[in-house]
XYZ file of C-alpha atoms in Angstrom:
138
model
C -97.429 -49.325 115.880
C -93.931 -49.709 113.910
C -94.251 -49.967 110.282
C -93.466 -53.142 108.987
C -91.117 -53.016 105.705
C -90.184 -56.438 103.754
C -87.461 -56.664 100.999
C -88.278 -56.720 97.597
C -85.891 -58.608 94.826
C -85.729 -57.913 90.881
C -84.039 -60.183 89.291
C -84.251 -59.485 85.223
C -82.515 -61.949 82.521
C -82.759 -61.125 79.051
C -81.562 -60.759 75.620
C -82.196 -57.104 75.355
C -82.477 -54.073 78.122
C -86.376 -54.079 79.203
C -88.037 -51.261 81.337
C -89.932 -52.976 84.793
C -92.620 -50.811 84.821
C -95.564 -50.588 87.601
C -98.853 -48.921 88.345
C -99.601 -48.326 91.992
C -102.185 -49.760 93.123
C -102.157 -48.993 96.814
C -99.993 -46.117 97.541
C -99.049 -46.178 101.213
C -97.400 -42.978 101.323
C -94.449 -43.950 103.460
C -90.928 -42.754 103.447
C -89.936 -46.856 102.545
C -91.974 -46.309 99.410
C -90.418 -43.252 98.023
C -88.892 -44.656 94.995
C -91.466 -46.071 93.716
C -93.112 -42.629 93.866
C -89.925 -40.443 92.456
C -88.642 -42.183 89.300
C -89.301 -41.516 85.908
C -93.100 -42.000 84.566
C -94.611 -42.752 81.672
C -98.218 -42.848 79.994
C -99.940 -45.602 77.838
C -102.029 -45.267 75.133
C -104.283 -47.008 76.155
C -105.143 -45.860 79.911
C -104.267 -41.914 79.427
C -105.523 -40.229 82.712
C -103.122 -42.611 84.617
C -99.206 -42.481 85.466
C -96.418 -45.492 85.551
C -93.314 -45.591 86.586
C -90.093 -46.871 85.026
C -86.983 -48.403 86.476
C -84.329 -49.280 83.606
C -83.232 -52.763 83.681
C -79.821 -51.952 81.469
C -78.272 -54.837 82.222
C -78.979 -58.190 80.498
C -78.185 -59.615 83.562
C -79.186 -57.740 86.475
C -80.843 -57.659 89.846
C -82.647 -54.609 92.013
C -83.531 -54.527 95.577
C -86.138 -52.707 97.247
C -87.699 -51.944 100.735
C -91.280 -52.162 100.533
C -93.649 -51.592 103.333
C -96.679 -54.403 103.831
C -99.173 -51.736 102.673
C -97.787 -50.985 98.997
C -99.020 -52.972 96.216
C -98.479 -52.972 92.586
C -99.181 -54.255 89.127
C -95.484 -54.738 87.350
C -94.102 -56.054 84.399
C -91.584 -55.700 81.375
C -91.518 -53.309 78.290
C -88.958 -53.095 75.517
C -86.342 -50.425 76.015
C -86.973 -48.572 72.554
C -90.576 -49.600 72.612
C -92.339 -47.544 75.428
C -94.850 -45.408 73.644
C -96.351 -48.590 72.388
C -96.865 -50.151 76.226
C -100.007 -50.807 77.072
C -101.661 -50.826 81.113
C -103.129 -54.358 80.068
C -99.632 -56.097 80.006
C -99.311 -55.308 83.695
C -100.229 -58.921 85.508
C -98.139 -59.200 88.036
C -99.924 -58.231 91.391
C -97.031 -57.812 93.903
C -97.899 -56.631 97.435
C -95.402 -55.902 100.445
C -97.387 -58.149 102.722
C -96.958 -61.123 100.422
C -93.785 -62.859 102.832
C -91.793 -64.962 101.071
C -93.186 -65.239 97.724
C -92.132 -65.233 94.314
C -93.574 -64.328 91.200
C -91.760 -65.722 88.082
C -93.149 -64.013 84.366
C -91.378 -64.879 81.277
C -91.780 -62.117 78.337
C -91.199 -62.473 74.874
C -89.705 -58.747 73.919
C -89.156 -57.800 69.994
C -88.642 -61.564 69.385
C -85.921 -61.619 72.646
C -87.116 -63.882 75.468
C -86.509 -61.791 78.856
C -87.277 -63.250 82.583
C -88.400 -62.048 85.435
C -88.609 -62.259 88.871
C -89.525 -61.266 91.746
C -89.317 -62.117 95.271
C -90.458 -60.711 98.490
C -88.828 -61.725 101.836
C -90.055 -61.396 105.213
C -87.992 -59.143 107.775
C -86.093 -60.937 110.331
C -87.660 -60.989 113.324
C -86.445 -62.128 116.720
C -87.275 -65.235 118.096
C -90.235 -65.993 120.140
C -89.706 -65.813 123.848
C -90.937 -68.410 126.061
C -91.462 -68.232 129.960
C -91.547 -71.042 132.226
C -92.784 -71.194 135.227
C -90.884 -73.537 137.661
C -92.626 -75.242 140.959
C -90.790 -76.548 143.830
């Protein structure tokens, strides 16, 4: 069976630079998923034993796209950009799946006093349309 792969969409406003940061939840293992497996990691203080990985959101204004297969899911949110050794695993509440088509998850995060936004979407792939078959009678 083909492996089913659905778009993911960051799009980060904000008044300072912010982190996204996720904890896999599901790790597929797929070639789609790669990035999330092979960028930078951190630890929090207070959930040692695991790993999370950081993608820097630099821009104040600035959106990321992703292909994620239907089988990855994650917990994801925002940390400060000079504040990472004081994240914490419990500040991770946004449960985004591949699988989820079409939907958006919307998280607004006050940061050092800075109010930064979040979203993000995932979209369906295009498919072909249906094909129908008539039979005609004479």
């Amino acid at each position: 069976m083909k492996q089913v792969t659905s778009k993911m969409r960051v799009t980060f406003r904000g008044a300072m630079k912010c982190y996204l940061i996720f904890c896999t939840l599901h790790d597929c293992g797929c070639p789609t998923c790669d990035v999330f497996t092979k960028c930078e990691t951190i630890r929090f203080v207070d959930s040692p034993g695991d790993t999370y990985g950081l993608i820097p959101l630099d821009q104040y204004n600035q959106t990321a796209e992703f292909n994620i297969c239907w089988d990855h899911r994650m917990l994801m949110n925002l940390i400060s950009w000079g504040d990472r050794q004081f994240a914490r695993a419990r500040d991770l509440d946004l449960d985004v799946s591949g699988h989820k088509q079409n939907t958006k998850w919307l998280d607004t995060v006050v940061v050092c006093g800075k109010v930064c936004k979040i979203s993000i979407e995932i979209f369906c792939p295009i498919q072909s349309a249906p094909v129908f078959y008539h039979q005609c009678y004479a």
